[in-house]
Amino acid sequence: MKRKVLLIYTGGTIGMEKNYATGSLQAFDFGNIFEKLPEINMLECEVSVYPFRKPLDSSDMGPKEWKIIANYIGKNYENYDGFLILHGTDTMAYSASALSFMLKNLRKPVIFTGSQLPIGDLRTDAKENLLTSLYYASLYENDEAVIQEVAVYFEYKLLRGNRTLKYSAEHFDAFQSPNYAQLGISGVHLNVEKEYLWRAPSDAEFSVDAHTSQNVLFWRIFPGMHLNHFVEIPNVKVLVLQVFGSGTIFNTEKTKEILQNLRKNGTEIVVISQCVSGGISFGKYSNSNIFAEIGAISGNDITAESAITKAMHLLDNPKYTGTFAENFAKNLCGEVTAN
Ligand code: ASP
C-alpha cells in the first residue's frame, strides 16, 4: 500500500536555485518539485505539497508560523500517514521543539529537514535529505508508524526534534543531539534505533494545542557581566537563564539579592547550562545553591531551544493544571532526561 505524505514547504536554503543570469539564489516554485526532483516519483509513497505562499528565511519563522504548521497538520492528520516539513536550518531546532509540544500524542511521523546548499546546486545535500526524510515519514510496520514523534533528519542522521541544535553553519553534518541518542542512521540500510523512539501513553488521543506565550526571555551570563542588567529585565514572566557548567553563577550578595527580587516579582527562573552536553545539577557546587534557595527550576539537560519553546508553550496555558514549575519539571515528550 502506498503511504501518503504531506510535505509542507516553509522556505530556507533547500528551496532555492541559482538564477544563472544574475548569479544570486532565489526561491523556486515548490509546486514544481516533482519536475526538479523526478526521483520522488520512484518512492513508494504518494506526496502532496503545501507550500507557504511566501517562502521564509527561517529567521522569520516564529509562533505564528508554528501555529499554522501545527493546525495544518491537525486538519490533515487523518488524511496522511506522515508529514515532512522543509525548513531553513537556522531556526529549525526551535520550530521542531515548538511543534513537539504543540502536537500532543502523535501516532505519525513529523520530520523536519532542510539543507546547507540549495536544491539547484550541483553539490547539494538537499536531495538526500529530502528523499530519505520521505522514507522516514512513510515508514510503517504492521500498519503502525515506526516514528511517532517530531524528528529532524539531516546528513544521514535522524534525531529527536526537541533534542537537536544547529551547531555548524559550514558542514553538511549541521545538527547534533548531544544529550540523546540518534533515532536512526541512514546508510546502505535505513536504520532505526527502536529503543530510543518516543511513544505517547497508549490511551492518549492525538490533539493540537498551539498555545504560545511570548512573555519569555533568554539570558546568558558571562564573567564580568554587569549585574545591574538583571535589574533592567522588564516584567518578564519566565527568564531562561543560561549559566555556567553544571549550574553555577557568581557567588555574591548582589546576585542573590537581584535574583531574589526577580522571584518576588513573580518571574519564574529556568536554569539551563551553557554546555551543550550534560546538564544542571543544583547543589553540586556551592555556587549553584542560590537557585534552590530562590525556587528556580532546573532545566536539567534540556537544550536552550527546547527550554525556550517549552516555557512559551506552558506559560499561561489554560489546558495545563498545576503550576508552571510543576509542568516544566515534567518530561512532556522526550525533551529532557527524567531527574
Ligand atoms: N538562512 C537559511 C534559513 O535558515 C539557512 C538555511 O536554510 O540553511 O532559512
Tab-separated table of C-alpha atoms and ligand atoms in Angstrom:
chain	number	residue	atom	x	y	z
A	1	MET	CA	0.000	0.000	0.000
A	2	LYS	CA	1.320	3.443	-0.939
A	3	ARG	CA	1.685	5.648	2.123
A	4	LYS	CA	0.607	9.291	1.827
A	5	VAL	CA	2.931	12.062	2.959
A	6	LEU	CA	2.060	15.730	3.266
A	7	LEU	CA	5.079	17.913	2.505
A	8	ILE	CA	4.886	21.405	3.991
A	9	TYR	CA	7.402	23.755	2.415
A	10	THR	CA	8.147	26.799	4.573
A	11	GLY	CA	11.303	28.140	2.894
A	12	GLY	CA	15.022	28.168	3.652
A	13	THR	CA	18.007	27.300	1.502
A	14	ILE	CA	16.584	23.946	0.461
A	15	GLY	CA	14.033	25.526	-1.874
A	16	MET	CA	16.443	27.794	-3.683
A	17	GLU	CA	18.156	27.653	-7.025
A	18	LYS	CA	20.708	29.779	-8.740
A	19	ASN	CA	19.470	32.297	-11.215
A	20	TYR	CA	22.294	31.915	-13.733
A	21	ALA	CA	21.526	35.287	-15.303
A	22	THR	CA	22.038	37.220	-12.056
A	23	GLY	CA	24.195	34.730	-10.152
A	24	SER	CA	22.057	35.011	-6.990
A	25	LEU	CA	19.916	32.497	-5.140
A	26	GLN	CA	16.161	32.673	-5.439
A	27	ALA	CA	13.254	30.593	-4.195
A	28	PHE	CA	11.785	28.294	-6.818
A	29	ASP	CA	8.138	27.380	-7.123
A	30	PHE	CA	7.846	24.340	-4.880
A	31	GLY	CA	4.693	23.264	-6.607
A	32	ASN	CA	7.137	22.128	-9.333
A	33	ILE	CA	9.196	19.937	-7.000
A	34	PHE	CA	8.319	16.810	-8.984
A	35	GLU	CA	9.987	18.278	-12.084
A	36	LYS	CA	13.078	19.300	-10.136
A	37	LEU	CA	13.297	16.012	-8.322
A	38	PRO	CA	11.833	13.275	-10.529
A	39	GLU	CA	13.268	10.702	-8.084
A	40	ILE	CA	10.277	11.447	-5.830
A	41	ASN	CA	8.127	9.558	-8.326
A	42	MET	CA	10.230	6.455	-7.715
A	43	LEU	CA	9.433	6.372	-3.997
A	44	GLU	CA	6.894	4.016	-2.531
A	45	CYS	CA	4.860	6.936	-1.187
A	46	GLU	CA	2.477	9.496	-2.579
A	47	VAL	CA	3.495	13.084	-1.849
A	48	SER	CA	1.203	16.118	-1.658
A	49	VAL	CA	2.802	19.549	-1.400
A	50	TYR	CA	1.567	22.505	0.638
A	51	PRO	CA	3.966	25.394	0.019
A	52	PHE	CA	3.924	28.606	2.074
A	53	ARG	CA	2.756	31.335	-0.280
A	54	LYS	CA	5.833	33.351	0.600
A	55	PRO	CA	8.820	31.096	1.446
A	56	LEU	CA	10.544	32.362	4.579
A	57	ASP	CA	14.103	32.513	5.728
A	58	SER	CA	13.802	30.591	8.970
A	59	SER	CA	14.897	33.628	10.971
A	60	ASP	CA	11.400	34.923	10.155
A	61	MET	CA	9.692	31.789	11.487
A	62	GLY	CA	8.088	32.076	14.925
A	63	PRO	CA	4.937	31.365	16.934
A	64	LYS	CA	2.631	32.478	14.109
A	65	GLU	CA	4.179	30.016	11.646
A	66	TRP	CA	4.444	27.226	14.245
A	67	LYS	CA	0.699	27.563	14.796
A	68	ILE	CA	-0.013	27.499	11.061
A	69	ILE	CA	2.003	24.286	10.708
A	70	ALA	CA	0.511	22.666	13.833
A	71	ASN	CA	-3.054	23.480	12.827
A	72	TYR	CA	-2.471	22.379	9.243
A	73	ILE	CA	-1.147	19.033	10.449
A	74	GLY	CA	-4.127	18.792	12.827
A	75	LYS	CA	-6.565	19.456	9.988
A	76	ASN	CA	-4.920	16.868	7.738
A	77	TYR	CA	-3.932	14.343	10.383
A	78	GLU	CA	-6.388	11.638	9.360
A	79	ASN	CA	-5.715	12.020	5.625
A	80	TYR	CA	-1.963	11.389	5.674
A	81	ASP	CA	0.374	8.756	7.051
A	82	GLY	CA	3.243	11.126	7.670
A	83	PHE	CA	4.324	14.759	7.496
A	84	LEU	CA	7.509	16.332	6.160
A	85	ILE	CA	8.383	19.933	6.896
A	86	LEU	CA	11.014	21.631	4.758
A	87	HIS	CA	12.507	24.425	6.790
A	88	GLY	CA	15.533	26.723	6.877
A	89	THR	CA	18.244	25.307	9.067
A	90	ASP	CA	18.898	28.408	11.186
A	91	THR	CA	15.876	28.055	13.461
A	92	MET	CA	14.846	24.501	12.634
A	93	ALA	CA	15.672	23.292	16.162
A	94	TYR	CA	13.297	25.909	17.629
A	95	SER	CA	10.433	25.018	15.284
A	96	ALA	CA	10.917	21.274	15.771
A	97	SER	CA	10.932	21.760	19.554
A	98	ALA	CA	7.859	24.010	19.491
A	99	LEU	CA	5.939	21.565	17.285
A	100	SER	CA	6.846	18.672	19.578
A	101	PHE	CA	4.974	20.437	22.411
A	102	MET	CA	2.043	21.503	20.229
A	103	LEU	CA	1.340	18.143	18.575
A	104	LYS	CA	0.174	16.045	21.520
A	105	ASN	CA	0.312	12.262	21.488
A	106	LEU	CA	1.459	11.886	17.897
A	107	ARG	CA	0.997	8.489	16.299
A	108	LYS	CA	2.519	9.533	12.992
A	109	PRO	CA	5.912	10.848	11.903
A	110	VAL	CA	6.553	14.585	11.613
A	111	ILE	CA	10.009	15.006	10.064
A	112	PHE	CA	11.841	18.296	9.640
A	113	THR	CA	14.602	18.688	7.104
A	114	GLY	CA	16.421	21.361	5.124
A	115	SER	CA	19.826	21.697	3.545
A	116	GLN	CA	23.052	23.633	3.624
A	117	LEU	CA	23.170	24.048	-0.168
A	118	PRO	CA	20.173	24.820	-2.398
A	119	ILE	CA	18.431	22.001	-4.190
A	120	GLY	CA	19.507	23.515	-7.513
A	121	ASP	CA	23.218	23.401	-6.614
A	122	LEU	CA	25.390	20.695	-8.137
A	123	ARG	CA	26.883	19.700	-4.773
A	124	THR	CA	23.598	19.954	-2.910
A	125	ASP	CA	22.792	17.964	0.212
A	126	ALA	CA	19.098	18.738	-0.318
A	127	LYS	CA	18.236	15.697	-2.421
A	128	GLU	CA	19.481	13.116	0.042
A	129	ASN	CA	17.947	14.970	2.990
A	130	LEU	CA	14.594	15.278	1.269
A	131	LEU	CA	14.381	11.787	-0.190
A	132	THR	CA	15.465	9.975	2.971
A	133	SER	CA	13.142	12.143	5.077
A	134	LEU	CA	10.306	10.975	2.863
A	135	TYR	CA	11.322	7.400	3.600
A	136	TYR	CA	11.203	8.020	7.336
A	137	ALA	CA	7.937	9.949	7.030
A	138	SER	CA	6.312	6.962	5.324
A	139	LEU	CA	7.914	4.144	7.302
A	140	TYR	CA	5.304	1.764	8.700
A	141	GLU	CA	5.483	-1.707	10.220
A	142	ASN	CA	2.422	-3.848	10.864
A	143	ASP	CA	0.257	-0.903	9.959
A	144	GLU	CA	1.825	1.250	12.645
A	145	ALA	CA	4.094	4.253	12.073
A	146	VAL	CA	7.650	3.496	13.184
A	147	ILE	CA	8.370	7.152	14.075
A	148	GLN	CA	5.644	8.691	16.224
A	149	GLU	CA	7.231	11.981	17.158
A	150	VAL	CA	8.719	15.188	15.764
A	151	ALA	CA	12.192	14.403	14.403
A	152	VAL	CA	14.904	16.184	12.444
A	153	TYR	CA	16.599	14.330	9.597
A	154	PHE	CA	19.897	15.777	8.382
A	155	GLU	CA	23.001	14.336	6.758
A	156	TYR	CA	22.260	10.647	7.422
A	157	LYS	CA	21.053	11.159	10.998
A	158	LEU	CA	17.536	11.037	12.381
A	159	LEU	CA	17.359	12.973	15.662
A	160	ARG	CA	14.649	13.777	18.182
A	161	GLY	CA	13.409	17.261	17.225
A	162	ASN	CA	13.324	18.725	20.721
A	163	ARG	CA	16.857	17.455	21.473
A	164	THR	CA	18.583	18.970	18.449
A	165	LEU	CA	20.653	22.054	17.933
A	166	LYS	CA	22.272	23.522	14.852
A	167	TYR	CA	25.968	23.507	15.556
A	168	SER	CA	27.539	24.184	12.181
A	169	ALA	CA	26.951	26.862	9.580
A	170	GLU	CA	29.559	25.182	7.401
A	171	HIS	CA	29.355	21.396	7.500
A	172	PHE	CA	26.705	19.278	5.840
A	173	ASP	CA	26.546	17.476	9.159
A	174	ALA	CA	24.965	20.532	10.793
A	175	PHE	CA	22.778	19.141	13.579
A	176	GLN	CA	23.549	17.395	16.837
A	177	SER	CA	21.608	15.893	19.668
A	178	PRO	CA	24.279	15.822	22.375
A	179	ASN	CA	22.081	14.603	25.219
A	180	TYR	CA	20.054	11.958	23.421
A	181	ALA	CA	20.894	9.035	21.182
A	182	GLN	CA	20.269	9.177	17.431
A	183	LEU	CA	16.895	7.750	16.451
A	184	GLY	CA	18.192	6.434	13.164
A	185	ILE	CA	21.083	6.366	10.750
A	186	SER	CA	20.745	6.166	7.021
A	187	GLY	CA	23.435	4.042	5.411
A	188	VAL	CA	23.045	1.283	2.895
A	189	HIS	CA	20.065	0.350	5.037
A	190	LEU	CA	17.633	2.711	6.617
A	191	ASN	CA	18.256	2.007	10.251
A	192	VAL	CA	16.021	2.909	13.218
A	193	GLU	CA	17.100	2.632	16.857
A	194	LYS	CA	13.759	1.432	18.158
A	195	GLU	CA	14.608	1.517	21.842
A	196	TYR	CA	15.127	5.286	21.674
A	197	LEU	CA	11.856	6.187	19.979
A	198	TRP	CA	9.226	8.177	21.851
A	199	ARG	CA	5.818	6.657	22.438
A	200	ALA	CA	2.897	8.624	23.865
A	201	PRO	CA	0.780	6.857	26.514
A	202	SER	CA	-1.295	4.223	24.729
A	203	ASP	CA	-4.662	5.622	25.848
A	204	ALA	CA	-3.857	9.231	24.845
A	205	GLU	CA	-5.536	10.765	21.803
A	206	PHE	CA	-3.763	12.964	19.275
A	207	SER	CA	-4.624	16.660	19.602
A	208	VAL	CA	-3.194	20.055	18.734
A	209	ASP	CA	-2.552	22.703	21.365
A	210	ALA	CA	-0.837	25.603	19.624
A	211	HIS	CA	-0.763	27.837	22.715
A	212	THR	CA	2.303	30.099	22.797
A	213	SER	CA	3.153	32.971	25.113
A	214	GLN	CA	5.904	35.395	24.193
A	215	ASN	CA	6.473	36.649	27.725
A	216	VAL	CA	9.703	34.650	27.936
A	217	LEU	CA	13.266	35.958	27.952
A	218	PHE	CA	16.558	34.152	27.439
A	219	TRP	CA	19.740	35.390	29.095
A	220	ARG	CA	23.273	34.010	29.000
A	221	ILE	CA	25.588	35.074	31.813
A	222	PHE	CA	29.299	35.763	31.327
A	223	PRO	CA	32.260	36.554	33.558
A	224	GLY	CA	32.363	40.278	34.233
A	225	MET	CA	28.715	40.818	33.351
A	226	HIS	CA	27.276	43.948	34.944
A	227	LEU	CA	24.701	42.670	37.413
A	228	ASN	CA	22.539	45.734	37.058
A	229	HIS	CA	21.464	44.367	33.702
A	230	PHE	CA	19.359	41.886	35.650
A	231	VAL	CA	17.505	44.772	37.272
A	232	GLU	CA	16.778	46.147	33.841
A	233	ILE	CA	14.979	42.962	32.830
A	234	PRO	CA	11.443	44.089	32.099
A	235	ASN	CA	8.450	42.444	33.703
A	236	VAL	CA	9.033	39.146	32.021
A	237	LYS	CA	7.149	36.114	33.313
A	238	VAL	CA	9.790	33.490	32.555
A	239	LEU	CA	13.515	34.040	32.450
A	240	VAL	CA	15.508	31.181	30.920
A	241	LEU	CA	18.928	31.722	32.451
A	242	GLN	CA	21.889	30.043	30.788
A	243	VAL	CA	24.563	29.659	33.446
A	244	PHE	CA	27.982	28.041	33.665
A	245	GLY	CA	28.742	24.308	33.639
A	246	SER	CA	26.504	22.213	35.859
A	247	GLY	CA	24.652	25.239	37.203
A	248	THR	CA	26.971	27.810	38.697
A	249	ILE	CA	26.709	31.593	38.902
A	250	PHE	CA	28.548	34.419	40.682
A	251	ASN	CA	28.600	33.844	44.433
A	252	THR	CA	27.850	37.398	45.512
A	253	GLU	CA	25.247	39.039	47.734
A	254	LYS	CA	24.263	41.250	44.822
A	255	THR	CA	23.476	38.232	42.603
A	256	LYS	CA	21.367	36.742	45.350
A	257	GLU	CA	19.505	39.965	46.019
A	258	ILE	CA	18.769	40.574	42.361
A	259	LEU	CA	17.586	37.045	41.601
A	260	GLN	CA	15.504	37.005	44.778
A	261	ASN	CA	13.827	40.250	43.729
A	262	LEU	CA	13.007	38.823	40.327
A	263	ARG	CA	11.333	35.887	42.016
A	264	LYS	CA	9.433	38.202	44.383
A	265	ASN	CA	8.097	39.994	41.323
A	266	GLY	CA	6.699	36.676	40.144
A	267	THR	CA	9.292	35.838	37.470
A	268	GLU	CA	9.882	32.113	37.014
A	269	ILE	CA	13.575	31.338	36.515
A	270	VAL	CA	14.512	28.278	34.453
A	271	VAL	CA	18.198	27.396	34.748
A	272	ILE	CA	19.984	25.700	31.845
A	273	SER	CA	23.634	25.095	31.049
A	274	GLN	CA	25.967	26.801	28.609
A	275	CYS	CA	27.489	23.378	27.936
A	276	VAL	CA	25.803	21.652	25.014
A	277	SER	CA	26.365	18.271	26.593
A	278	GLY	CA	25.409	17.282	30.153
A	279	GLY	CA	23.162	19.421	32.321
A	280	ILE	CA	22.263	21.203	35.532
A	281	SER	CA	22.810	19.742	38.961
A	282	PHE	CA	21.736	22.102	41.746
A	283	GLY	CA	23.851	21.760	44.861
A	284	LYS	CA	26.853	20.131	43.204
A	285	TYR	CA	28.866	23.316	43.759
A	286	SER	CA	28.095	25.923	46.380
A	287	ASN	CA	27.893	28.442	43.535
A	288	SER	CA	24.637	26.807	42.487
A	289	ASN	CA	22.939	26.823	45.917
A	290	ILE	CA	21.315	30.151	45.215
A	291	PHE	CA	18.980	28.521	42.691
A	292	ALA	CA	17.462	26.037	45.115
A	293	GLU	CA	17.109	28.821	47.695
A	294	ILE	CA	15.071	31.061	45.410
A	295	GLY	CA	12.945	28.262	43.931
A	296	ALA	CA	14.419	28.341	40.440
A	297	ILE	CA	13.565	25.475	38.085
A	298	SER	CA	16.295	23.134	36.877
A	299	GLY	CA	16.218	22.582	33.121
A	300	ASN	CA	18.462	19.545	33.630
A	301	ASP	CA	19.879	18.526	30.213
A	302	ILE	CA	17.347	20.319	28.003
A	303	THR	CA	18.587	22.342	25.009
A	304	ALA	CA	18.150	26.115	25.003
A	305	GLU	CA	15.800	25.817	22.018
A	306	SER	CA	13.620	23.339	23.831
A	307	ALA	CA	13.658	25.215	27.160
A	308	ILE	CA	12.527	28.425	25.460
A	309	THR	CA	9.738	26.858	23.402
A	310	LYS	CA	8.584	24.673	26.300
A	311	ALA	CA	8.343	27.773	28.504
A	312	MET	CA	6.444	29.605	25.748
A	313	HIS	CA	4.037	26.688	25.435
A	314	LEU	CA	3.420	26.182	29.149
A	315	LEU	CA	3.193	29.792	30.298
A	316	ASP	CA	-0.461	30.775	30.928
A	317	ASN	CA	-1.618	27.693	29.031
A	318	PRO	CA	-5.224	27.063	30.131
A	319	LYS	CA	-5.003	23.375	29.165
A	320	TYR	CA	-2.496	22.621	31.938
A	321	THR	CA	-3.423	22.282	35.570
A	322	GLY	CA	-0.738	22.728	38.222
A	323	THR	CA	1.930	25.380	38.467
A	324	PHE	CA	4.340	26.409	35.740
A	325	ALA	CA	7.205	24.918	37.772
A	326	GLU	CA	5.441	21.561	38.178
A	327	ASN	CA	4.656	21.338	34.486
A	328	PHE	CA	8.093	22.473	33.355
A	329	ALA	CA	9.727	19.799	35.503
A	330	LYS	CA	7.845	17.058	33.607
A	331	ASN	CA	9.274	15.249	30.616
A	332	LEU	CA	6.438	16.036	28.210
A	333	CYS	CA	7.653	14.390	25.019
A	334	GLY	CA	11.214	13.226	25.429
A	335	GLU	CA	12.820	16.685	25.646
A	336	VAL	CA	14.608	16.105	28.949
A	337	THR	CA	16.092	13.246	30.926
A	338	ALA	CA	13.970	12.487	33.987
A	339	ASN	CA	15.635	13.506	37.260
B	1	ASP	N1	19.129	31.270	6.364
B	1	ASP	C1	18.614	29.983	5.951
B	1	ASP	C2	17.392	29.694	6.783
B	1	ASP	O1	17.512	29.257	7.886
B	1	ASP	C3	19.675	28.955	6.102
B	1	ASP	C4	19.289	27.559	5.675
B	1	ASP	O2	18.201	27.267	5.254
B	1	ASP	O3	20.166	26.696	5.779
B	1	ASP	O4	16.308	29.903	6.306
